[in-house]
Short mmCIF file of C-alpha atoms in Angstrom, two decimals:
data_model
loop_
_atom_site.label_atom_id
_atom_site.label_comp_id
_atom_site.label_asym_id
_atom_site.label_seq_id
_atom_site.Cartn_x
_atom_site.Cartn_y
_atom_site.Cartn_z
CA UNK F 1 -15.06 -22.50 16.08
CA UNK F 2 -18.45 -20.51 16.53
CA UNK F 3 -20.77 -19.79 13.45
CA UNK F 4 -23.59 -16.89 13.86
CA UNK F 5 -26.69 -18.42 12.45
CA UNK F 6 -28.37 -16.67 9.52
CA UNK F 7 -30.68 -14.64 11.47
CA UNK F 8 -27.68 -13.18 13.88
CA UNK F 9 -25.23 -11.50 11.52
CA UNK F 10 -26.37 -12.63 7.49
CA UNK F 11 -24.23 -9.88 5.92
CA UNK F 12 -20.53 -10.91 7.99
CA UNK F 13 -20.93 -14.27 6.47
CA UNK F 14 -22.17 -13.11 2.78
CA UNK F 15 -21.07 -10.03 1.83
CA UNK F 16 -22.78 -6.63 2.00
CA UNK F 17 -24.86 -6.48 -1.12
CA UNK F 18 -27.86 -7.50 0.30
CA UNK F 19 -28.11 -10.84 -1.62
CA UNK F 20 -28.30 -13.16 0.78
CA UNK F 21 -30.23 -11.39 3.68
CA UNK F 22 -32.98 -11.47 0.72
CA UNK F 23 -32.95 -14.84 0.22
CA UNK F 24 -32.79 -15.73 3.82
CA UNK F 25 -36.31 -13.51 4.30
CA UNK F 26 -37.69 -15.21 1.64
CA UNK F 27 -37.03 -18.27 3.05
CA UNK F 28 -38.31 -17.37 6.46
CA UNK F 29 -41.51 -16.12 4.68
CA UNK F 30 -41.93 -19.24 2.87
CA UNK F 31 -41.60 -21.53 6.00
CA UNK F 32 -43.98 -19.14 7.66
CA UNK F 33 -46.60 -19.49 5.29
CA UNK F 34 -46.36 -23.17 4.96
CA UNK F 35 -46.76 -23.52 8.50
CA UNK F 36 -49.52 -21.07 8.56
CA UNK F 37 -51.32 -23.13 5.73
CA UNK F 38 -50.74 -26.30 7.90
CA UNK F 39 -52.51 -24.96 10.34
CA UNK F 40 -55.26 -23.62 8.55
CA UNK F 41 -55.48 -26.70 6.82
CA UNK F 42 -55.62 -28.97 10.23
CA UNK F 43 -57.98 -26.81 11.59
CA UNK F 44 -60.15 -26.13 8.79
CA UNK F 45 -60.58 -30.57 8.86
CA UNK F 46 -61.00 -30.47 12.07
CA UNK F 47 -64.00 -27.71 11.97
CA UNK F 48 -65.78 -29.33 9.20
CA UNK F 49 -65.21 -33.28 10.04
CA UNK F 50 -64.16 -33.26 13.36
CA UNK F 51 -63.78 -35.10 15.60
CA UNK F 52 -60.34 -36.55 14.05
CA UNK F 53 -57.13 -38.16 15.07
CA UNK F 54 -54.08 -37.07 14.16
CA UNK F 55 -53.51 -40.69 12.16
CA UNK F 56 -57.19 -39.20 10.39
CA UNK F 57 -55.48 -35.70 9.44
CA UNK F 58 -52.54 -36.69 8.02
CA UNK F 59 -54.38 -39.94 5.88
CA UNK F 60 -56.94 -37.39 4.64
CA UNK F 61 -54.26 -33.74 4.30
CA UNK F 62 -51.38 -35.59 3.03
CA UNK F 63 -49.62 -34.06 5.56
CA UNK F 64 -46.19 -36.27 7.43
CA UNK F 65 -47.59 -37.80 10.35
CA UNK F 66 -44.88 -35.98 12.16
CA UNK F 67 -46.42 -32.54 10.82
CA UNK F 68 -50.01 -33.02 11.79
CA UNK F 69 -48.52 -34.14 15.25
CA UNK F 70 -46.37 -30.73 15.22
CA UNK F 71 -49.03 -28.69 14.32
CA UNK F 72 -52.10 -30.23 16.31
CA UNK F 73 -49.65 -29.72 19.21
CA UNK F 74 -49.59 -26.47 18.58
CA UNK F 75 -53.16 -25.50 18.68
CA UNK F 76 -53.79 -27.60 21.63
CA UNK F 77 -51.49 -25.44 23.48
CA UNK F 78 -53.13 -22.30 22.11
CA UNK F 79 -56.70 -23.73 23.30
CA UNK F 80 -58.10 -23.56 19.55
CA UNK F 81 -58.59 -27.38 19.92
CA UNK F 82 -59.14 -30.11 22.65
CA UNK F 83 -58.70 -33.65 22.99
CA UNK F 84 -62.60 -35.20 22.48
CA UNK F 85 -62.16 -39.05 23.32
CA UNK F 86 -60.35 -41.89 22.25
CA UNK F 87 -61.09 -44.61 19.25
CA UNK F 88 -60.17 -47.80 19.25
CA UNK F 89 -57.18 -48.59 16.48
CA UNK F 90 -56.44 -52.02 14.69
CA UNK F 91 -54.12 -53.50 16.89
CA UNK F 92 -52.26 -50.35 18.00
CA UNK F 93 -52.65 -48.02 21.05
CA UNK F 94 -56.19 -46.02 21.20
CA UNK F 95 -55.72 -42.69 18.86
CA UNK F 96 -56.91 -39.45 20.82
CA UNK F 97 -59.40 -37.80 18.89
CA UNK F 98 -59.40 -33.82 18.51
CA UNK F 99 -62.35 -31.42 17.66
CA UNK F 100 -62.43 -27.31 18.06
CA UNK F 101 -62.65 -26.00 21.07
CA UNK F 102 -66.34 -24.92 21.35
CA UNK F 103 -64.92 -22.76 23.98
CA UNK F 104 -62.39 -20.93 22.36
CA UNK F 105 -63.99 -17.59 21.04
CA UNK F 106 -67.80 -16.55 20.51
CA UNK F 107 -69.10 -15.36 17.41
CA UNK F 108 -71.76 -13.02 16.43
CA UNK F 109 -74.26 -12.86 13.45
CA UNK F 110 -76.45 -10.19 12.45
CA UNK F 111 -79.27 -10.29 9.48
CA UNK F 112 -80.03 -6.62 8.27
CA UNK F 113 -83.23 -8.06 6.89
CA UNK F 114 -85.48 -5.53 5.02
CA UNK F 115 -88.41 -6.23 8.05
CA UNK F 116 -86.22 -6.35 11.14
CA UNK F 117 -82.85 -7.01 12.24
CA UNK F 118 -81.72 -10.21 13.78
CA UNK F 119 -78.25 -10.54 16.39
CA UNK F 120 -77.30 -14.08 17.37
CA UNK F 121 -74.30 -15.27 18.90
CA UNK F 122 -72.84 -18.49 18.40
CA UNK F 123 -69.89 -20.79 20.03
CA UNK F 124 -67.44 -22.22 17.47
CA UNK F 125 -69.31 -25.25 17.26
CA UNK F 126 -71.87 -23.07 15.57
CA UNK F 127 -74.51 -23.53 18.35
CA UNK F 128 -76.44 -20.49 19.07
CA UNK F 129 -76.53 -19.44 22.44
CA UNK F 130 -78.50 -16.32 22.39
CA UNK F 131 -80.73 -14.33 19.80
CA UNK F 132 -82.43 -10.97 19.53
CA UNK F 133 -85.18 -9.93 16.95
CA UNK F 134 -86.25 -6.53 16.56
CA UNK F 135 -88.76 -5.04 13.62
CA UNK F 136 -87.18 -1.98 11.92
CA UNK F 137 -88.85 1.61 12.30
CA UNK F 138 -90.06 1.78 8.66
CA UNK F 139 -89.63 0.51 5.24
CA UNK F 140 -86.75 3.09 4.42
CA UNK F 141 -84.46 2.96 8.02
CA UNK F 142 -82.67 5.54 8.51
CA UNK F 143 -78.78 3.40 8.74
CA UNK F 144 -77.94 5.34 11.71
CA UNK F 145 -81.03 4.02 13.62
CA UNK F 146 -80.49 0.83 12.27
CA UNK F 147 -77.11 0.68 13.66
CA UNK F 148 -78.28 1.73 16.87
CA UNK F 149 -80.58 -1.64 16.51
CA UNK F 150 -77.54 -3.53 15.86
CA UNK F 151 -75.55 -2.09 18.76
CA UNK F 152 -78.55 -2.63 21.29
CA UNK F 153 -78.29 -6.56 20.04
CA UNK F 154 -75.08 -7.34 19.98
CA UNK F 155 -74.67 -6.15 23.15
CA UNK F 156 -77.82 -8.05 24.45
CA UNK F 157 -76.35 -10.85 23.37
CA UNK F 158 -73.36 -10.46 24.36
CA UNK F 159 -73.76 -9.97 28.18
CA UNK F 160 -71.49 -11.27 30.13
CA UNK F 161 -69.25 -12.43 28.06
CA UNK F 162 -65.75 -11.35 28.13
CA UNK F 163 -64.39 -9.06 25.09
CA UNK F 164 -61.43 -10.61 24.60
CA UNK F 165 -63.47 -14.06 23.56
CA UNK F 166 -65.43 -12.04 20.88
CA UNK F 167 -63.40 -13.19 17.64
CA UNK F 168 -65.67 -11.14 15.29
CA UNK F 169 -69.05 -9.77 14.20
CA UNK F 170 -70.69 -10.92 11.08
CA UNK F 171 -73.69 -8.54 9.23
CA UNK F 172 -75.34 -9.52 6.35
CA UNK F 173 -77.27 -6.64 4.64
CA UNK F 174 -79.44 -6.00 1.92
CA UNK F 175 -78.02 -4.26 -1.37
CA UNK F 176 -74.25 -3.89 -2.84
CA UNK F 177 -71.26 -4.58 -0.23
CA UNK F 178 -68.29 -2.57 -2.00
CA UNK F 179 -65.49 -4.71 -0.25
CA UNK F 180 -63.57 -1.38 0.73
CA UNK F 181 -61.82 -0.45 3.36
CA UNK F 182 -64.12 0.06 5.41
CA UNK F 183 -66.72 -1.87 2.94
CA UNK F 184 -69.81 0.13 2.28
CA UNK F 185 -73.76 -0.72 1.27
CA UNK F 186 -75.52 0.25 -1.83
CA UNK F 187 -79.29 -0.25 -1.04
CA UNK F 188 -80.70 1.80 -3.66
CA UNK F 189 -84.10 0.07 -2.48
CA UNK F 190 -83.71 1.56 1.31
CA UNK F 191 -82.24 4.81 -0.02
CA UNK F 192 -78.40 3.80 1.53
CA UNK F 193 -75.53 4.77 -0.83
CA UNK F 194 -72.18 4.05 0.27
CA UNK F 195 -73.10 3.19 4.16
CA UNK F 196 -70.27 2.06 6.72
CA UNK F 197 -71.59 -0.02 9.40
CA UNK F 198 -68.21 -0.24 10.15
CA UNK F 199 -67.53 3.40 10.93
CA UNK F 200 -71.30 3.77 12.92
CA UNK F 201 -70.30 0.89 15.08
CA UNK F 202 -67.27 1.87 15.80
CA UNK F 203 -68.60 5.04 16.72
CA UNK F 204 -71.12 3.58 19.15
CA UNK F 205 -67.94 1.68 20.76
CA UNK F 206 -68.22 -1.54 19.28
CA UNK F 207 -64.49 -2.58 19.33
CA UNK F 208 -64.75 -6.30 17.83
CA UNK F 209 -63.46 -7.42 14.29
CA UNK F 210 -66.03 -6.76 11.82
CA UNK F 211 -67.29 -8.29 8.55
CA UNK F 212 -69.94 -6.95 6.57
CA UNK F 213 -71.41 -8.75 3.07
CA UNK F 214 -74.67 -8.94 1.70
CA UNK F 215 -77.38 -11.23 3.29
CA UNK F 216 -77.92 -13.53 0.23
CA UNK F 217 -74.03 -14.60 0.02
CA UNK F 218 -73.62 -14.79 3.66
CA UNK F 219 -77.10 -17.59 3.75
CA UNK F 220 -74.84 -18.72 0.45
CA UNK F 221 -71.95 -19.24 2.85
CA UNK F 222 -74.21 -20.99 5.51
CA UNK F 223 -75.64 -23.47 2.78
CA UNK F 224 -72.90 -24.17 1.31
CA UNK F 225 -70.85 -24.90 4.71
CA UNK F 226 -73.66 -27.03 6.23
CA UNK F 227 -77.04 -27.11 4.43
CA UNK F 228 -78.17 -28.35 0.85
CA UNK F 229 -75.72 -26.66 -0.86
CA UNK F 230 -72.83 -28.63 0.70
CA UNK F 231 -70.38 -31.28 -1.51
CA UNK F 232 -71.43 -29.17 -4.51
CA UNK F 233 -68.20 -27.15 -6.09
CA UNK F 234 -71.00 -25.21 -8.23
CA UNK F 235 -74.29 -23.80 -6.86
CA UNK F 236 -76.43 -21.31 -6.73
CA UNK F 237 -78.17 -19.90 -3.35
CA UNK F 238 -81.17 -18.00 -4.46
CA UNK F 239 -82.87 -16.00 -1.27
CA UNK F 240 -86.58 -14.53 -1.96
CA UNK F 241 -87.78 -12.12 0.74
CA UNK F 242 -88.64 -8.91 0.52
CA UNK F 243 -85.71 -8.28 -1.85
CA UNK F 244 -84.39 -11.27 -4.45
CA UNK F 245 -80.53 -12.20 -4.53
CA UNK F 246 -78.08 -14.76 -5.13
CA UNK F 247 -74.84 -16.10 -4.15
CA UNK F 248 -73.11 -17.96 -7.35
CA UNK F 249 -70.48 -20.54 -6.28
CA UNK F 250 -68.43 -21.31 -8.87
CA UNK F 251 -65.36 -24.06 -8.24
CA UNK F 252 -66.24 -23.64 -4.10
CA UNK F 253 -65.70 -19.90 -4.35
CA UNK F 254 -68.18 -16.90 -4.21
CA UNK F 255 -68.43 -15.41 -7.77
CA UNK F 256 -68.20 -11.64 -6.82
CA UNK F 257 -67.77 -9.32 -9.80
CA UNK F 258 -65.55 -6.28 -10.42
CA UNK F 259 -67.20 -4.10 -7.08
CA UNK F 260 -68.49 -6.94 -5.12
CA UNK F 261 -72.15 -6.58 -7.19
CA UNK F 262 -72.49 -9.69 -8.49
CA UNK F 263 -75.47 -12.06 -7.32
CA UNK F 264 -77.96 -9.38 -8.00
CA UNK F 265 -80.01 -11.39 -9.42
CA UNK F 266 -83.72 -9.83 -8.84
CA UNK F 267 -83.01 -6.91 -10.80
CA UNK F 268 -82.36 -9.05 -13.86
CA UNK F 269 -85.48 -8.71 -16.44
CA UNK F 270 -88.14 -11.08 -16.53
CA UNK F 271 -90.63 -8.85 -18.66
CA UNK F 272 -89.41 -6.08 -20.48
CA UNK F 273 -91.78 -2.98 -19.50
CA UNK F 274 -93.35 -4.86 -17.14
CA UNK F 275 -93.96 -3.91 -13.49
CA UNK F 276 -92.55 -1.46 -11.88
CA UNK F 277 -89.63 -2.07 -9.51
CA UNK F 278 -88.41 -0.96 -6.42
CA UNK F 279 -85.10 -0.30 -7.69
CA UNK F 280 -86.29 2.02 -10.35
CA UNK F 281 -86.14 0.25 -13.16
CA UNK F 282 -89.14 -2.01 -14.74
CA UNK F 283 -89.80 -5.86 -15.40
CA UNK F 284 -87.70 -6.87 -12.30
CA UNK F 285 -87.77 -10.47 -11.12
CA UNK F 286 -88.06 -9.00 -7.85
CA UNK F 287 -91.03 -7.02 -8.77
CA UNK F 288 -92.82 -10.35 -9.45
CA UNK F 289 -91.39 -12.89 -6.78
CA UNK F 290 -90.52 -10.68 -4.37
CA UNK F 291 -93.16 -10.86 -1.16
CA UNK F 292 -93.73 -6.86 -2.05
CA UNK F 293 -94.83 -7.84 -5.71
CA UNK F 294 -96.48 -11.10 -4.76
CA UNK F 295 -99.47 -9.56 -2.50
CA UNK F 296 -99.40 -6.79 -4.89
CA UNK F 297 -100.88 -9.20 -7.84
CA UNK F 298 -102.64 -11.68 -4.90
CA UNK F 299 -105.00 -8.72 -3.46
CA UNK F 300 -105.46 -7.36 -7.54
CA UNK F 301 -107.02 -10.59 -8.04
CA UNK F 302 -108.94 -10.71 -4.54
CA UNK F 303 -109.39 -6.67 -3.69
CA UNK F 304 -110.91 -8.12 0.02
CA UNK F 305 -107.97 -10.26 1.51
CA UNK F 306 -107.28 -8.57 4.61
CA UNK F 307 -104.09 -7.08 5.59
CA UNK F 308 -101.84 -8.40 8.60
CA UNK F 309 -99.36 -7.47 10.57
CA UNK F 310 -96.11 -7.85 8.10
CA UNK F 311 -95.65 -9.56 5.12
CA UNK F 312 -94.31 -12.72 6.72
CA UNK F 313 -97.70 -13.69 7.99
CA UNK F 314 -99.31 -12.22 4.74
CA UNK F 315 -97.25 -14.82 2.20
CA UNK F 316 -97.93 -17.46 5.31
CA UNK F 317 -101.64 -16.53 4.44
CA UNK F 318 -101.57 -16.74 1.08
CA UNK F 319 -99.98 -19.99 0.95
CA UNK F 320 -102.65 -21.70 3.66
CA UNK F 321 -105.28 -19.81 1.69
CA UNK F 322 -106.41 -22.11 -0.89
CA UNK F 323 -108.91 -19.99 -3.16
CA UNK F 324 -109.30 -19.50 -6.61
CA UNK F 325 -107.10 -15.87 -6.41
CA UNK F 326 -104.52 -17.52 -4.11
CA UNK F 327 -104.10 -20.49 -6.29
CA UNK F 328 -103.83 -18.04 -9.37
CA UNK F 329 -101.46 -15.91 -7.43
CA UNK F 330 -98.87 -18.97 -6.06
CA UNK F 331 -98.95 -20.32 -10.12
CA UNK F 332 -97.79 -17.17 -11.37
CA UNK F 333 -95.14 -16.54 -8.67
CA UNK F 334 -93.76 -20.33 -9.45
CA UNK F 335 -93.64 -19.25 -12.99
CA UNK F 336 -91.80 -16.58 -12.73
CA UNK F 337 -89.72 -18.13 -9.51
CA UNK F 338 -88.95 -21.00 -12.40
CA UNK F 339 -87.90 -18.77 -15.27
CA UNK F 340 -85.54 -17.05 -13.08
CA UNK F 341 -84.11 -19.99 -12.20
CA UNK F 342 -83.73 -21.53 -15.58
CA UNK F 343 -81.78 -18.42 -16.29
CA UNK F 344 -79.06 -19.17 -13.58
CA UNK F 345 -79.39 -22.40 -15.03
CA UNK F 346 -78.31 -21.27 -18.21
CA UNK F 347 -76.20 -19.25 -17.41
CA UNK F 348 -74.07 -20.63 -14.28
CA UNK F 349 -74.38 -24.11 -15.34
CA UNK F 350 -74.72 -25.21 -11.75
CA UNK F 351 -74.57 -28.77 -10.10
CA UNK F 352 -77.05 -27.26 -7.50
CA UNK F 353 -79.58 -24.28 -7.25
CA UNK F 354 -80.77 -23.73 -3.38
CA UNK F 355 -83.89 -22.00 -2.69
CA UNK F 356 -84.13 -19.77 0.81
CA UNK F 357 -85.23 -16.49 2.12
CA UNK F 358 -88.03 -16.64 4.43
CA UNK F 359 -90.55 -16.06 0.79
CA UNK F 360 -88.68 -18.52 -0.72
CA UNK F 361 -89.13 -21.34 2.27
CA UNK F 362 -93.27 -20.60 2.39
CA UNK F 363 -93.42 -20.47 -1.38
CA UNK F 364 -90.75 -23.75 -1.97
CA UNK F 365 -93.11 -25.84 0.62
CA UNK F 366 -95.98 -25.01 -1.20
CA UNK F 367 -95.24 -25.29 -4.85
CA UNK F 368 -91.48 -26.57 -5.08
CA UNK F 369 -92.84 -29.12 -8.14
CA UNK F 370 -94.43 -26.19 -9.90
CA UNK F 371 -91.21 -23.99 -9.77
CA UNK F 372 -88.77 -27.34 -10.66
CA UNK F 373 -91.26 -28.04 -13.93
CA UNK F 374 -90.93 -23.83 -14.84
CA UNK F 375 -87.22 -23.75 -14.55
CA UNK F 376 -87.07 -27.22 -16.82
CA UNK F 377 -89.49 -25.71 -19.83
CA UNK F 378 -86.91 -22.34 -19.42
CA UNK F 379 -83.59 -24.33 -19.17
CA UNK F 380 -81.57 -25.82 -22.22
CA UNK F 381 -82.08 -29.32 -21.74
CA UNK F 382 -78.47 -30.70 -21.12
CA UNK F 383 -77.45 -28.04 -18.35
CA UNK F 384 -81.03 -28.60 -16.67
CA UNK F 385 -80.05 -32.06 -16.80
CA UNK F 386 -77.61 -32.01 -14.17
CA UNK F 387 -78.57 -29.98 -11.84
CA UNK F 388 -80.88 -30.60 -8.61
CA UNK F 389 -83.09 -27.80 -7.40
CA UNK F 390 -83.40 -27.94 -3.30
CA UNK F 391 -84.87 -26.00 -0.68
CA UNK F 392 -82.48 -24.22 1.58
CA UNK F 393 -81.48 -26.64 5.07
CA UNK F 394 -81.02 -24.02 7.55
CA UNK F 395 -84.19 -21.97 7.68
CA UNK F 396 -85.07 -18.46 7.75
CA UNK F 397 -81.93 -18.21 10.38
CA UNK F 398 -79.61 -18.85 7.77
CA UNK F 399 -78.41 -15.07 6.79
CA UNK F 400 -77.77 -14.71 10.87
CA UNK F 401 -76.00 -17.72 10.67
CA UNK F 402 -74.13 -17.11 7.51
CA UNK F 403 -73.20 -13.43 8.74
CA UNK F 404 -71.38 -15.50 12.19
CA UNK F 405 -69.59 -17.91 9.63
CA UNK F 406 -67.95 -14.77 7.92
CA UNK F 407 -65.12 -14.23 11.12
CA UNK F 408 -65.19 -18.63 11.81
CA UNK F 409 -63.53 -18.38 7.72
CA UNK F 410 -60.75 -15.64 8.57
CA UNK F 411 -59.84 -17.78 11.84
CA UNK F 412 -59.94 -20.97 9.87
CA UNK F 413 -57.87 -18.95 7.21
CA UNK F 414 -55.47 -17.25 9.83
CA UNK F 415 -56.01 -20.58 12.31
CA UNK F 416 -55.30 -17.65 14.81
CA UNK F 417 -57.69 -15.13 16.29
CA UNK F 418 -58.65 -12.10 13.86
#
């Protein structure tokens, strides 16, 4: 006697009201996605705290030994992962140990910074291989020009390697990312409302996946995945630059609001009234901690500090400077850095807060103590209490590096190429 399977003739067997043929589909999708989150699972252990055996992935996924052997097999074949050594085991044969294939794809991150913009690519251990670092044309880019920047780098950086190994490029921008289709920026600070990189890429023939969020969540991202932010389920990555933002983690997850907005933090009010902002509005925390607002109120106090080349080397100044209007300048920026903290302290109740931005690194090395003791006297005791205030691991590369991690999640999500 021959029986058609299920997938050959579903209606002959059960009838023609479509009953079964559902549930047969449903079943299909439901063994699809558990073998999809298997893999993703696998390879997402094997990214973060590889190299493992397969004895090590099923002990620490609660996966059937026979599953993780199934499914490692599976993305050997594919080339996602290799074989990286052997271990000795107690009493047993030696277990192979596995690790991601370096190898298998290249990955590119871009920082839209308000001074420049910054292409790197990246392997998937996250080593960079190759970085360009251009200054923009002026304080108020024009987003056409700088995706003609962005174009120029990525393919700098990407000479000679083959397309088909690009799994995606990562940008991380200034402003509002509207998580559209194609997303779009808000940088009411640069004059860019509604802006797809996206589209101007694509119409400069950049064919790769792409992945566009704003700079402070991607550095959250970065920080969070391998910096001071990581083991903590609830943190806070706080970037000072020329703008002020914030990426609030909240149960491992990026906090994002109804449009994507959220994390906005230096246009929250610090001093009602007070200065004026760049955004419009006044009393900004960004108008005071912000690099823009900081030599503002440094060369008030000391009309004859000379002017550099950028601001970078300006703040660098400042900090070295050690005189009476410096010293003024630095106490007033920690007090203000600290308030603003104690206020995502309050509000966010977080295990960790991680201060980065390029700012935010000269000022933390300088007067971390001073900005800790401000966010105490500004915090409610008990939520203060628990949380540690760090300075960001990865360095002023970390929005570039953040921006590459954005495609390495949707192929640890998919554990396929994008």
């Amino acid at each position: 006697m021959t029986t058609s399977s299920p997938e050959e003739s579903p209606t002959k067997e059960h009838g023609e009201d479509g009953t079964a043929v559902v549930r047969i589909e449903a079943e299909r999708a439901t063994t699809r996605d558990m073998r999809r989150r298997n893999r993703s699972t696998l390879l997402s252990e094997l990214f973060f705290r590889g190299p493992l055996s397969r004895h090590d992935l099923s002990r620490i996924t609660g996966l059937s030994a026979a599953t993780a052997s199934s499914v490692t097999a599976e993305l050997l074949h594919e080339g996602i992962i290799i074989e990286a050594g052997q271990i000795e085991s107690d009493g047993g044969r030696p277990r192979v140990l596995l690790r991601v294939n370096p190898d298998f794809g290249r990955l590119v991150g871009a920082d839209v910074g308000e001074t420049g913009v910054k292409v790197e690519l990246f392997d998937l251990a996250m080593s960079r291989l190759a970085t360009v670092d251009e200054p923009l044309p002026s304080s108020r880019p024009d987003p056409s020009a700088v995706a003609g920047q962005l174009e120029a780098g990525i393919r700098e950086v990407l000479a000679g390697v083959d397309p088909a190994a690009v799994l995606g490029i990562g940008i991380g921008v200034p402003g509002t990312v509207e998580q559209s289709d194609p997303p779009r920026v808000y940088a009411p600070t640069l004059g860019w409302r509604g802006v797809s990189f996206h589209d101007l890429l694509r119409e400069r023939g950049i064919t790769a996946p792409l992945f566009v969020e704003n700079g402070a969540k991607t550095q959250g991202q970065a920080e969070m995945w391998f910096g001071a932010g990581r083991g903590a389920g609830n943190a806070v990555i706080v970037l000072v630059g020329s703008g002020v933002g914030a990426a609030v983690i909240t149960n491992g997850t990026v906090y994002r609001g109804a449009s994507s907005s959220a994390g906005e933090w230096g246009h929250t009010t610090v001093v009602y009234g007070g200065r004026q902002c760049r955004c419009g509005a006044r009393g900004c925390l960004e108008a005071y901690v912000g690099s823009d607002g900081i030599l503002s109120r440094y060369r008030t106090l000391d009309p004859g500090v000379p002017t550099t080349d950028g601001e970078i080397a300006d703040i660098a100044a400042l900090v070295a400077a050690g005189t009476p209007a410096a010293e003024e300048t630095l106490a007033e920026t920690a007090g203000m850095l600290g308030a603003g903290i104690g206020n995502l302290v309050n509000l966010f109740n977080p295990e960790r807060v991680v201060l980065g931005g390029w700012a935010g690194l000269a000022l933390g090395a300088r007067v971390l103590p001073q900005i800790r003791e401000a966010a105490r006297e500004q915090a409610l005791e008990h939520p203060f209490g628990q949380v540690s205030i760090e300075l960001c691991e990865l360095g002023p590369d970390a929005v570039a590096f953040g921006a590459a991690t954005l495609p390495m999640a949707e192929l640890l999500r998919r554990a396929s190429r994008p």
